Coordinates of C-alpha atoms and ligand atoms in Angstrom, one line a residue:
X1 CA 0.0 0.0 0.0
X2 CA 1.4 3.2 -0.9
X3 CA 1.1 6.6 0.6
X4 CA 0.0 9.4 -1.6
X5 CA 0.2 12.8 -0.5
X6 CA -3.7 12.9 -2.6
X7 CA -4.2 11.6 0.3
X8 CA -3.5 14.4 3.1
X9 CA -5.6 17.3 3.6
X10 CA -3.5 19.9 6.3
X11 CA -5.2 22.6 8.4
X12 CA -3.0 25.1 8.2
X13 CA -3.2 28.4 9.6
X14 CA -3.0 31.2 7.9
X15 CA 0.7 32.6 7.1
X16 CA 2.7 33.6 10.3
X17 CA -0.2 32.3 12.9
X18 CA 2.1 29.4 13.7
X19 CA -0.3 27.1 15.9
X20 CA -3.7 24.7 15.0
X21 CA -1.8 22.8 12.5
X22 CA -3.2 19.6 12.1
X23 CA -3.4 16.4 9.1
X24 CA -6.1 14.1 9.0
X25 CA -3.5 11.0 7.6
X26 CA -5.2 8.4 5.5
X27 CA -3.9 6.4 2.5
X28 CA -5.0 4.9 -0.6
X29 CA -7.1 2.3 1.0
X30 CA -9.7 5.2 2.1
X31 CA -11.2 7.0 -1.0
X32 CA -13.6 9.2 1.2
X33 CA -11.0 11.4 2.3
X34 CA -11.5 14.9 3.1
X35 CA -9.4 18.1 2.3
X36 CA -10.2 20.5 5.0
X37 CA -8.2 23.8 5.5
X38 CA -8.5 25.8 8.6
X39 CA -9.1 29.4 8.8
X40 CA -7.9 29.2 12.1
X41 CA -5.3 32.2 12.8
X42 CA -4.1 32.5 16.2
X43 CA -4.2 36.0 17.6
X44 CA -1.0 38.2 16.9
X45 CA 1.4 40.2 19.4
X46 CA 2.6 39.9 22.9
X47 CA 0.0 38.0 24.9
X48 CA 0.8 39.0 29.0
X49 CA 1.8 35.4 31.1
X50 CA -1.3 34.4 32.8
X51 CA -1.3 35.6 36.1
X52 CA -0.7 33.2 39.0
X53 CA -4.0 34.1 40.5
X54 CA -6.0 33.4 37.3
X55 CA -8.2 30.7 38.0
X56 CA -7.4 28.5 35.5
X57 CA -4.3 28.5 36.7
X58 CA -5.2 28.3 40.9
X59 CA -4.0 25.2 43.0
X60 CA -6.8 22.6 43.6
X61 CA -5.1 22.6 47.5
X62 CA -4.7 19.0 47.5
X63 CA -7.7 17.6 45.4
X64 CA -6.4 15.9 42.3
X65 CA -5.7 18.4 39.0
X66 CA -3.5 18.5 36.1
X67 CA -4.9 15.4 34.6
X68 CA -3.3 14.7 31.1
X69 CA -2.9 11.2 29.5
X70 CA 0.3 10.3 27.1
X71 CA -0.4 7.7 24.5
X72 CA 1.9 4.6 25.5
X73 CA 1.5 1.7 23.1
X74 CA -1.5 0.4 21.4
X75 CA -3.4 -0.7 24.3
X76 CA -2.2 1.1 27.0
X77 CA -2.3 4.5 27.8
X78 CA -0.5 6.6 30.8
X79 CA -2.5 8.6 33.2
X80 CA -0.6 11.2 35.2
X81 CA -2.2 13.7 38.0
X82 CA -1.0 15.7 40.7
X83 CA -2.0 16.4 44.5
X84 CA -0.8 20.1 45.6
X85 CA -0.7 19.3 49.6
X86 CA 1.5 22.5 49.8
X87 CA -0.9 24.4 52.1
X88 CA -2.4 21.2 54.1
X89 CA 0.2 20.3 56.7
X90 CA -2.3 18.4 58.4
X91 CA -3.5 15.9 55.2
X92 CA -2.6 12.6 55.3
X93 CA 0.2 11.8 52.6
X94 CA -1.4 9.3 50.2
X95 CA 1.2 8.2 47.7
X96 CA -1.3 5.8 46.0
X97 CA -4.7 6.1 44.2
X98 CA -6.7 3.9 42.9
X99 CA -8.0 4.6 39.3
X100 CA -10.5 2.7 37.8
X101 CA -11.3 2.5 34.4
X102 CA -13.7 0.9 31.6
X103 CA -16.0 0.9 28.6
X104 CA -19.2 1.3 31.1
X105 CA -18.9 4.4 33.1
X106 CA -21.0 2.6 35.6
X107 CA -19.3 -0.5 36.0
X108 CA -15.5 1.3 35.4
X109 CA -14.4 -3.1 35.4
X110 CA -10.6 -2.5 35.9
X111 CA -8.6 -1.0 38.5
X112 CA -5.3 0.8 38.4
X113 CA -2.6 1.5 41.4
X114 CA -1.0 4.6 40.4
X115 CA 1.8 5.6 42.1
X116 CA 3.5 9.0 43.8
X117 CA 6.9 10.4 43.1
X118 CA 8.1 14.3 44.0
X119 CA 11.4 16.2 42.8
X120 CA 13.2 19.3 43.9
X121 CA 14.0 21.3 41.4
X122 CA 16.6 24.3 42.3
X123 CA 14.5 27.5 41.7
X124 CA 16.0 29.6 39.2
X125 CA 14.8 33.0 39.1
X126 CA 15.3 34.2 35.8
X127 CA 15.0 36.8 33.5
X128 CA 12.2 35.7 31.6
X129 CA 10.3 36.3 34.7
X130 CA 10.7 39.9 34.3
X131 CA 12.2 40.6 31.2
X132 CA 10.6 37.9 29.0
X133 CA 11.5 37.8 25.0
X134 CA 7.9 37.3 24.0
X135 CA 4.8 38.0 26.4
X136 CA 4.8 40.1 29.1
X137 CA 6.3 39.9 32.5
X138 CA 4.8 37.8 35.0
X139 CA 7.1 38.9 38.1
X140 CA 9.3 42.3 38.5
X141 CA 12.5 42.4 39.8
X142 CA 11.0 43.6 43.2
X143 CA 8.6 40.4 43.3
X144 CA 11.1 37.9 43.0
X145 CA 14.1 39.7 45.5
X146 CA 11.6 39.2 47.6
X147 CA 10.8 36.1 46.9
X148 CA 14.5 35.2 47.0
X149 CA 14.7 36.3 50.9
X150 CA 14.6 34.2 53.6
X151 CA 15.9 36.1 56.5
X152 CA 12.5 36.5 57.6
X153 CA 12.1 32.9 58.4
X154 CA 15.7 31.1 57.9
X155 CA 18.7 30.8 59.7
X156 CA 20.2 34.5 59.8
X157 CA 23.8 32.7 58.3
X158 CA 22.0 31.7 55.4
X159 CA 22.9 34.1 52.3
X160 CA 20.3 35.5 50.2
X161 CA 20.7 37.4 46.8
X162 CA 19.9 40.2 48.7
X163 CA 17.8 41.5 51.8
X164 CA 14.7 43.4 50.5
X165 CA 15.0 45.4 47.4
X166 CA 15.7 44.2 44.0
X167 CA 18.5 46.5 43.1
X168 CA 21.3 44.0 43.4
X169 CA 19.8 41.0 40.8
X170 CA 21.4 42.4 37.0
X171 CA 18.8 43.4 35.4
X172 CA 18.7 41.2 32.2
X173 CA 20.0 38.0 34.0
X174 CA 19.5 35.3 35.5
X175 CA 20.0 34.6 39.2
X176 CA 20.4 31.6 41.3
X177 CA 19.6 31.8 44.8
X178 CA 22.5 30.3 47.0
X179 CA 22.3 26.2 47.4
X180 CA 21.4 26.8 51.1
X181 CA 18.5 29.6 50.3
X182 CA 15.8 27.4 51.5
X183 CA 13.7 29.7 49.4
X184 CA 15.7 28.4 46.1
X185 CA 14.3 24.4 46.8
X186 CA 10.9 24.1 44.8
X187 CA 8.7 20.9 46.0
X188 CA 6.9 19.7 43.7
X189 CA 3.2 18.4 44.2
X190 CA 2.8 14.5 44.6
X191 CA 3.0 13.4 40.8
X192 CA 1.1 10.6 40.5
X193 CA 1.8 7.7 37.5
X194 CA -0.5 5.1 36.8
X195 CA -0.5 2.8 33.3
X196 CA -4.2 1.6 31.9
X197 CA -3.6 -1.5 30.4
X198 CA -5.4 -4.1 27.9
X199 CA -7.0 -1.8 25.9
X200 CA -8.9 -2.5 23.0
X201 CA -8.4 -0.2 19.8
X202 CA -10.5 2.6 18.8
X203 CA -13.1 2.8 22.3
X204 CA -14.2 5.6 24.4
X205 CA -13.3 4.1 28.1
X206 CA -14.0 6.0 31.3
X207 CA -11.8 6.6 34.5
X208 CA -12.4 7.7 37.9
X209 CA -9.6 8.9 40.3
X210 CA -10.0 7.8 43.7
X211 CA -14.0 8.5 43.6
X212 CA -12.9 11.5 42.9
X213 CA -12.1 12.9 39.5
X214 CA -13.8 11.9 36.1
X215 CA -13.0 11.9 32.9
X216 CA -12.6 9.7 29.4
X217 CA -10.8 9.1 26.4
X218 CA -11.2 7.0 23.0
X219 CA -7.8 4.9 22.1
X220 CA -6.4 5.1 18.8
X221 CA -6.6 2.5 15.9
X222 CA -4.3 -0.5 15.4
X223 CA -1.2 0.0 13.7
X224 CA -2.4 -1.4 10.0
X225 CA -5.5 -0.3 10.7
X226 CA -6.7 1.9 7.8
X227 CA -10.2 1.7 8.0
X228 CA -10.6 5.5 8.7
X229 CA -8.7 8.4 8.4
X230 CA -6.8 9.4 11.5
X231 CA -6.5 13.2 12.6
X232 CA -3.5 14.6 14.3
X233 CA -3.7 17.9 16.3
X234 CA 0.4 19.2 15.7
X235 CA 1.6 22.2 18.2
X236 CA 4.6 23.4 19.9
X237 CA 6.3 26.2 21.7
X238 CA 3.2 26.6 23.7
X239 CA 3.7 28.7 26.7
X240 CA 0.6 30.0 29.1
X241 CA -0.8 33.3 27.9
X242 CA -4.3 33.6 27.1
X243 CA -3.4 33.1 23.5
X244 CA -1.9 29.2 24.7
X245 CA -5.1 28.9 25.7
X246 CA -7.1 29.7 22.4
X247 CA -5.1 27.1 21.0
X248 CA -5.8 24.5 23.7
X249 CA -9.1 25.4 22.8
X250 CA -9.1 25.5 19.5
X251 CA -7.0 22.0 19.4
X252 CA -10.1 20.7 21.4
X253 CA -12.9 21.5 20.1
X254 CA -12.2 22.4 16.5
X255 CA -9.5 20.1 15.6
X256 CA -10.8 17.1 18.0
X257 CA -7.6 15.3 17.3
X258 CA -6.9 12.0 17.5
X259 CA -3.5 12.0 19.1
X260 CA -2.1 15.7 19.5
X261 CA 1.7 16.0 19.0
X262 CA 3.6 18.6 21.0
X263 CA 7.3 19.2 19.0
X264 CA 9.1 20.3 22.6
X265 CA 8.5 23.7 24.4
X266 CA 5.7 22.9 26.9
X267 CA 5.4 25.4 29.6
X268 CA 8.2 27.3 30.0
X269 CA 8.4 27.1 33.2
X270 CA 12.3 27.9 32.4
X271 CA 13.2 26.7 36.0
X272 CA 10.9 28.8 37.9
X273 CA 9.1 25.3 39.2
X274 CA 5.3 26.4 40.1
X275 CA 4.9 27.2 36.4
X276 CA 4.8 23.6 35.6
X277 CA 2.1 23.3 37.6
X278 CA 0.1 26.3 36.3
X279 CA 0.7 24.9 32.9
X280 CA -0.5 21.6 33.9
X281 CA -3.9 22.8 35.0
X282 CA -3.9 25.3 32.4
X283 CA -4.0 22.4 29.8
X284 CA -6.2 20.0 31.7
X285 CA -9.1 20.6 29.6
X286 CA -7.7 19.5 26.4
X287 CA -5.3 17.0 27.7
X288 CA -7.2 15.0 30.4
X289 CA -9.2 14.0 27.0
X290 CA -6.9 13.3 24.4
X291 CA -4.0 11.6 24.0
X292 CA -0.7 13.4 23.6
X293 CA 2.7 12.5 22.8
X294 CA 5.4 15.2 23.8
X295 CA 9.4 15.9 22.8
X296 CA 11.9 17.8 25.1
X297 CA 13.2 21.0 24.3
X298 CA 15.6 23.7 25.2
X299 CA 13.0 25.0 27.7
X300 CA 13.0 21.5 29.4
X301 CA 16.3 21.5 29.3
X302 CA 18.5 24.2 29.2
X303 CA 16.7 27.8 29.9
X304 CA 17.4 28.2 33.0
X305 CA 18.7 24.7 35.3
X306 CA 15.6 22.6 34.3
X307 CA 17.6 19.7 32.9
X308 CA 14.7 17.9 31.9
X309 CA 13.6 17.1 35.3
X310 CA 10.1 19.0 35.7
X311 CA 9.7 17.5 31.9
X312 CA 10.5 13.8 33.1
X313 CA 8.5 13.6 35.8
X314 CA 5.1 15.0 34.5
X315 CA 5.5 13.7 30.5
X316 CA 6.7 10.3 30.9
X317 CA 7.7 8.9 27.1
X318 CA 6.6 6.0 25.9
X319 CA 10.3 4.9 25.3
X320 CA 10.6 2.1 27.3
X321 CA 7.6 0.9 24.6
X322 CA 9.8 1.3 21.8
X323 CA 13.1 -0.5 23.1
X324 CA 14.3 3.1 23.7
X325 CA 16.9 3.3 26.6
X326 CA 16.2 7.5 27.2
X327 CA 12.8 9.6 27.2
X328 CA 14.6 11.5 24.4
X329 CA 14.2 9.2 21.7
X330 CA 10.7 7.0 20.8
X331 CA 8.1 5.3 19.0
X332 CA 4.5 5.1 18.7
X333 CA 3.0 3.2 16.0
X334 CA -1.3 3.5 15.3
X335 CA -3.3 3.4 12.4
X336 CA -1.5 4.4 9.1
X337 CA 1.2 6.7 10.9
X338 CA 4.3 5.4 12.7
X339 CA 6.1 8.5 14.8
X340 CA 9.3 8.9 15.7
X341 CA 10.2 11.4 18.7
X342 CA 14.1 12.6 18.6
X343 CA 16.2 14.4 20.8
X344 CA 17.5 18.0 19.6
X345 CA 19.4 18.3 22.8
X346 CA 20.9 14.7 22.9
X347 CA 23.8 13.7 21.1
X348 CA 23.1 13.3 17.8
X349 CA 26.4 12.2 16.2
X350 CA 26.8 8.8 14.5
X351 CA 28.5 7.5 17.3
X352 CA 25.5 8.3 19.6
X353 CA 23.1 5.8 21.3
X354 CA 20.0 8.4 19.9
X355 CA 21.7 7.5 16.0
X356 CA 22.0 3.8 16.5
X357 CA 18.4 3.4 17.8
X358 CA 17.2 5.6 15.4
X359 CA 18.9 3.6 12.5
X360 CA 17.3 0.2 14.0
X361 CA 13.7 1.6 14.6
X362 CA 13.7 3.2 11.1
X363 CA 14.7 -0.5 9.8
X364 CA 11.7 -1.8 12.3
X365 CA 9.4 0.3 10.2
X366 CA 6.6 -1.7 8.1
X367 CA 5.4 0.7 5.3
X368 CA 2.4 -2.0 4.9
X369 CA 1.2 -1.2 7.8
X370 CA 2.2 2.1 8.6
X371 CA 2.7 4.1 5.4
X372 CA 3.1 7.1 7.1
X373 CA 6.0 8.0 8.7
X374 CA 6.7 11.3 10.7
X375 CA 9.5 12.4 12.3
X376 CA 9.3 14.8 15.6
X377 CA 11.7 17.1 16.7
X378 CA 12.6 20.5 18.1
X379 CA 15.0 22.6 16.5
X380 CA 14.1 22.8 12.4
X381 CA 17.0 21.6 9.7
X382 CA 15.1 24.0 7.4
X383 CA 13.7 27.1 8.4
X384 CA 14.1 30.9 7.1
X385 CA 14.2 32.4 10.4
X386 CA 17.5 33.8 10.5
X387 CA 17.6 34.0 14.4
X388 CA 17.6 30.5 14.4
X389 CA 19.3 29.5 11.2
X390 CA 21.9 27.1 11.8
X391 CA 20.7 26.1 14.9
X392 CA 19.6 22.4 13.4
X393 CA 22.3 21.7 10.7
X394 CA 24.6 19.6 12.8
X395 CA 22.1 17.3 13.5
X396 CA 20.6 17.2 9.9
X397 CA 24.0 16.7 8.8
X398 CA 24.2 13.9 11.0
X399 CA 20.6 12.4 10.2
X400 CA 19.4 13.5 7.3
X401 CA 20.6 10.7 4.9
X402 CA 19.2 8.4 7.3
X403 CA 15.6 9.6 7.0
X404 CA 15.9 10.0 3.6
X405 CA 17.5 6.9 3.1
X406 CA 13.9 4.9 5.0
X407 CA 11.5 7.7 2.8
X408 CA 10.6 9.6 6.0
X409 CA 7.4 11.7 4.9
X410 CA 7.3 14.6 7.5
X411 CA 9.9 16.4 9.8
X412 CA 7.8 18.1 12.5
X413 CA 9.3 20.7 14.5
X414 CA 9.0 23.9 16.5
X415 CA 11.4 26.8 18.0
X416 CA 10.6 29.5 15.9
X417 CA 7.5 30.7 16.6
X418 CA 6.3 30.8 13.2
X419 CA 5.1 28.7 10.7
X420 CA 6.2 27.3 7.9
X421 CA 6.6 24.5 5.5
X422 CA 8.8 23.3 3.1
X423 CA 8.8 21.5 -0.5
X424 CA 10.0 18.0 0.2
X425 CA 13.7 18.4 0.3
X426 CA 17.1 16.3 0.7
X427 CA 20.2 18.2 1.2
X428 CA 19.3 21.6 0.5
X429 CA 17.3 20.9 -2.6
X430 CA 13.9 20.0 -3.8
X431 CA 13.5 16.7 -4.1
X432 CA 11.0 14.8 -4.5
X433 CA 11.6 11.9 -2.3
X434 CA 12.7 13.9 1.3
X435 CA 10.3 14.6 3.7
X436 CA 8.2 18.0 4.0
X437 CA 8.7 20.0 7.1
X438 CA 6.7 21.1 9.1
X439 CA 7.7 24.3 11.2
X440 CA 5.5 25.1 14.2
X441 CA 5.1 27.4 17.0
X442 CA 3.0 29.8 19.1
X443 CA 3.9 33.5 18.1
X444 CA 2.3 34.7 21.0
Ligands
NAG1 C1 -23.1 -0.6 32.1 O1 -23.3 -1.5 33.2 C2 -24.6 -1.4 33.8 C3 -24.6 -2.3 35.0 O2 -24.1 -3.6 34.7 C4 -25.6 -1.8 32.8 O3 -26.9 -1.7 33.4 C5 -25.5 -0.9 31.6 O4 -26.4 -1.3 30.6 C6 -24.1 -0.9 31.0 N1 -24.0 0.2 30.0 C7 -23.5 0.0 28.8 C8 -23.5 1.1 27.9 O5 -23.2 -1.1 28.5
NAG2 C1 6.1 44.5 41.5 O1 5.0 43.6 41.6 C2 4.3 43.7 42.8 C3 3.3 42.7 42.8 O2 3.8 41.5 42.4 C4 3.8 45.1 43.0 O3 3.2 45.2 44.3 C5 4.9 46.1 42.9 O4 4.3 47.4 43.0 C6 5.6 46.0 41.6 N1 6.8 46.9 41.6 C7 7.1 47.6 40.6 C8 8.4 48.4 40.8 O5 6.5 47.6 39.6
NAG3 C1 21.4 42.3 54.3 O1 21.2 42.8 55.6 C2 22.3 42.5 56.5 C3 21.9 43.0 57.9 O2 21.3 44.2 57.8 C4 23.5 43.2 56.0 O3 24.7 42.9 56.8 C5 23.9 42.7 54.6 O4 24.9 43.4 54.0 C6 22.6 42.9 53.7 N1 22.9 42.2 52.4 C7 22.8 42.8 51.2 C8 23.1 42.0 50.0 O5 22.4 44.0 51.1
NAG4 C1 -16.2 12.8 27.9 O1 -15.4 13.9 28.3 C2 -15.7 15.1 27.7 C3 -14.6 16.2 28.1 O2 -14.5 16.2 29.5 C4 -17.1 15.5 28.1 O3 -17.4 16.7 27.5 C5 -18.1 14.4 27.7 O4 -19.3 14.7 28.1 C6 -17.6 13.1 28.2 N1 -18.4 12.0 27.6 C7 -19.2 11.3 28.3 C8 -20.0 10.3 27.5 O5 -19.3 11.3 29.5
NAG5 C1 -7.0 36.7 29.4 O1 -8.2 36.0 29.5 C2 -9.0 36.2 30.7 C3 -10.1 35.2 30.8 O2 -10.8 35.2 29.6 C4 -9.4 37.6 30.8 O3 -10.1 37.9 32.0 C5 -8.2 38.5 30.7 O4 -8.6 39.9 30.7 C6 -7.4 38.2 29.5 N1 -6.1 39.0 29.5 C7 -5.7 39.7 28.5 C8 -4.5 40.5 28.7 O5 -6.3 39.7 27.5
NAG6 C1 29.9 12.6 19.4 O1 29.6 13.6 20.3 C2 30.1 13.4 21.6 C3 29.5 14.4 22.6 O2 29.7 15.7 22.0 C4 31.6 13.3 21.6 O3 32.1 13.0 22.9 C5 32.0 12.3 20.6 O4 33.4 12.3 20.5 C6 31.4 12.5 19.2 N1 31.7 11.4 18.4 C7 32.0 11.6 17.1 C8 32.3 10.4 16.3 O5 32.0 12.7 16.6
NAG7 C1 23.0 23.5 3.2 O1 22.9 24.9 3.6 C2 23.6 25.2 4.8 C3 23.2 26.6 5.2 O2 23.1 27.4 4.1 C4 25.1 25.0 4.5 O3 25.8 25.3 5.7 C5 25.3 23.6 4.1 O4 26.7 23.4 3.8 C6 24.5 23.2 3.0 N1 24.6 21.7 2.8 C7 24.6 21.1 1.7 C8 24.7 19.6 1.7 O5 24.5 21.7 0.6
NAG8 C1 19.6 44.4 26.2 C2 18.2 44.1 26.9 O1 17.6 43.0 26.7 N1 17.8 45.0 27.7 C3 16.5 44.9 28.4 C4 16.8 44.7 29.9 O2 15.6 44.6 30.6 C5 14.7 45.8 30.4 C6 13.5 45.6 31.3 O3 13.8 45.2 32.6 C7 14.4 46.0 29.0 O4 13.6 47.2 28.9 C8 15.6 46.1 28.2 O5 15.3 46.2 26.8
FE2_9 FE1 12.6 26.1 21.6

C-alpha cells in the first residue's frame, strides 16, 4: 500500500499564525477522504503570562488536578495527575490512588494502582520572569528579591541574593539563589503515574480517580488499521498566555484530534518550578481527554537549570515501549502513521546511542502497515528564520541521509515561533523523495 500525498488534507493556519496545524493521515485504502483547510489564525502580538492568581491557573489545594494522559503503546495509555498538599500540613500523605477505568462508566471493570513520586527542582529565578523575550512579564524584579529572601524565616547565616529590594539582581539576567536559600528548593506536588492497560483499539473508556475525579478518552486504531482516516492535532512552543489557551481550545474543540503532538516547548516554566504546575492545569481541559505525545526542548532543558527534570517527571515517554533506553528518543505506532520522537538536545552524532536506535527503529518500520512515517523534533533543519538559522544543521548533517534513506514523509518541528513548510527536500534541494517540514510554534 502506498502513501500518496492525494491523500492528506493539512489545516494550516493562515501565514505567520504558527499554531492549529493539524493532518487528517489516510492512504489509498480510504477513497472518502476529506481536504479540510482551517481558517484558524491565532491572535497576533505579545499575549501577557497568565497571572498566577488566574483561576485557571489556581491550585486545587490537595484535590487531584493536572490530569493529562500520554499515548503509551496500542493498548495502553499513561494517566498522570498531581495532588498540591502544599498548604495542608495536616492531610494525610497518600502516595497511591486507585484509578479505575472501563468501557461502562457505571461498571468502570478494571482497577489501576497509580503511584507517587516528588522532585526538587533548584529555583531559578530568571530573567524571563521579568524581562521575558515574548509575552509580558509575569514577576518584577521587586517580586522575585523578595521572593529570594529568607531572613524573615531562615537561619540569619544563610545568604540571600539580597535582603529586600531588588537593586542587586542584574537586570537582564539570571540569578540563582545560593544552594542553602531554603527559598531556592521548589517541591513539587505528589506526581502521580499510573499505566491503563489491555485496551482495545479505537473505544471511548471512562476513568475515575480515587472516587474523585472523572474523565474519558477514545484509544487510537491498530497499527495497520486503515479503515478510517486518523486526525492529528500538531503544536509546539506553547507557553501560558491567554493566547496558549485559544489554542488548547481550539485544538479541542475544532480540531478534536486523534493523538495531539507537541514538538518540545511545553510550559516554559524555564526553572521557575510552580509554572509547571500552572501549565499543567492550564492544559487539563484539552489534555485529560486526548491523548498526547510530547518531545523535550531547550525550555525543558536548558533555559534556565531545568535539565529535563520537571519534563521527566510530568511527561513520561513511551520509550521504554519502543526499546528506547532514554525519554529523548521513541516510537508510537497507530493506524497508518508510525512517529518517531528525537532528541534536539541529545547527542546526535553517528557515534551516539539516539543515532544507533534511530537507525534500528527506522529498519523496524513496516510501510504496509504504517505508510506514514513522521519524524518529531525541536530545532528545524530547514527554516528561514535567521535568528535561528543554523541552529539544526549539525544534526541534519548527522541524520538527514538516514531519513531520507527509509523515505521519512514529515519532519515536524518547533522553536521559531512561526510557521512554515517546506517542499520535500534532501540536502538543501527539492526533491521529491525527502520529507516536507513542518515548522511550528505559538507567536504569542
Ligand atoms: C453498564 O453497566 C450497567 C450495570 O451492569 C448496565 O446496566 C448498563 O447497561 C451498562 N451500560 C452499557 C453502555 O453497556
Ligand atoms: C512589582 O510587583 C508587585 C506585585 O507582584 C507590586 O506590588 C509592585 O508594585 C511591583 N513593583 C514595581 C516596581 O513595579
Ligand atoms: C542584608 O542585611 C544585612 C543585615 O542588615 C547586611 O549585613 C547585609 O549586608 C545585607 N545584604 C545585602 C546584599 O544587602
Ligand atoms: C467525555 O469527556 C468530555 C470532556 O470532558 C465531556 O465533554 C463528555 O461529556 C464526556 N463524555 C461522556 C459520555 O461522559
Ligand atoms: C485573558 O483571559 C482572561 C479570561 O478570559 C481575561 O479575564 C483577561 O482579561 C485576558 N487577559 C488579557 C491580557 O487579554
Ligand atoms: C559525538 O559527540 C560526543 C559528545 O559531544 C563526543 O564526545 C564524541 O566524540 C562524538 N563522536 C564523534 C564520532 O564525533
Ligand atoms: C546547506 O545549507 C547550509 C546553510 O546554508 C550550509 O551550511 C550547508 O553546507 C549546505 N549543505 C549542503 C549539503 O549543501
Ligand atoms: C539588552 C536588553 O535586553 N535590555 C533589556 C533589559 O531589561 C529591560 C526591562 O527590565 C528591557 O527594557 C531592556 O530592553
Ligand atoms: Fe525552543
Amino acid at each position: 500500500m502506498q502513501r500518496s500525498w492525494a491523500a492528506i488534507a493539512i489545516f494550516l493556519s493562515v501565514l505567520l499564525s504558527a499554531i492549529g496545524v493539524l493532518a487528517v493521515l489516510t492512504n489509498d485504502a480510504v477513497p472518502d477522504w476529506v481536504s479540510r483547510t482551517s481558517s484558524y489564525q491565532a491572535p497576533r502580538g505579545a499575549s501577557p503570562e497568565i497571572p498566577p492568581t488566574d483561576i485557571r491557573v489556581l491550585s486545587r489545594m490537595g484535590a487531584i488536578e493536572q490530569v493529562h494522559l500520554v499515548a503509551s503503546r496500542h493498548d495502553r495509555v499513561t494517566l498522570v495527575f498531581v495532588r498540591d498538599i502544599s498548604a495542608s500540613p495536616d492531610m494525610p500523605l497518600q502516595l497511591q490512588a486507585t484509578v479505575r477505568y472501563g468501557r461502562n462508566a457505571t461498571t468502570l471493570d478494571n482497577e489501576g494502582l497509580a503511584k507517587a513520586r516528588v522532585y526538587t527542582g533548584m529555583q531559578e529565578y530568571n530573567s524571563y520572569l521579568w524581562n521575558p523575550p515574548m509575552g509580558a512579564p509575569f514577576l518584577n524584579r521587586s517580586a522575585v528579591a523578595a521572593l529570594m529572601n529568607t531572613q524573615s524565616w531562615a537561619q540569619p547565616w544563610w545568604q540571600v541574593y539580597n535582603n529586600d529590594t531588588a537593586a542587586d539582581i542584574p537586570e537582564n539576567k539570571s540569578v540563582n539563589a545560593a544552594y542553602n536559600n531554603p527559598a531556592s528548593l521548589y517541591q513539587s506536588p505528589l506526581i502521580y503515574t499510573v499505566k491503563l492497560e489491555n485496551l482495545l483499539p479505537n473505544t471511548q473508556y471512562f476513568y475515575e480517580i480515587e472516587g474523585e475525579y472523572s474523565g474519558n478518552f477514545t484509544t487510537l486504531p491498530m497499527d495497520g488499521d486503515h479503515s478510517k482516516p486518523l486526525t492529528l492535532g500538531m503544536w509546539a512552543d506553547v507557553g501560558q498566555t491567554n493566547v496558549s489557551a485559544l489554542n488548547m481550545e481550539y485544538l479541542l474543540h475544532d480540531v478534536n484530534p486523534d493523538l495531539v503532538l507537541l514538538a518540545g516547548d511545553l510550559s516554559y516554566a524555564d526553572a521557575f518550578q510552580q509554572r509547571w504546575d500552572t501549565w499543567g492545569r492550564l492544559m487539563e481541559p484539552l489534555m485529560s481527554h486526548k491523548l498526547s505525545l510530547f518531545c523535550n526542548a531547550d525550555h525543558e532543558l536548558n533555559v534556565g537549570n531545568e535539565q529535563n527534570v520537571g519534563y521527566m517527571f510530568r511527561y513520561p515517554a513511551p520509550f521504554d515501549e519502543s526499546n528506547s533506553p532514554s525519554f529523548e528518543y521513541y516510537s508510537f505506532k497507530t493506524g497508518p502513521l508510525h512517529v518517531i520522537a528525537l532528541g534536539s538536545y541529545t547527542v546526535f552524532n553517528r557515534s551516539s546511542v539516539q543515532y544507533r536506535w534511530l537507525e534500528e527503529e527506522l529498519s523496524r518500520v513496516d510501510r504496509r502497515r504504517t505508510p506514514w512515517l513522521l519524524v518529531m523534533l525541536h530545532v528545524p533543519w530547514y527554516c528561514s528564520n535567521f535568528v535561528h538559522i543554523g541552529e539544526g544543521l549539525l544534526m541534519r548533517e548527522s541524520m538527514e541521509p538516514l531519513l531520507y534513506k527509509y523515505g521519512v514523509d514529515i519532519v515536524l518541528t518547533g522553536h521559531v515561533h512561526a510557521y512554515e513548510r517546506t517542499y520535500p527536500v534532501y540536502q538543501n534541494v527539492t526533491n521529491p523523495c525527502g520529507p516536507v517540514h513542518f515548522d511550528l510554534g505559538d507567536c504569542r
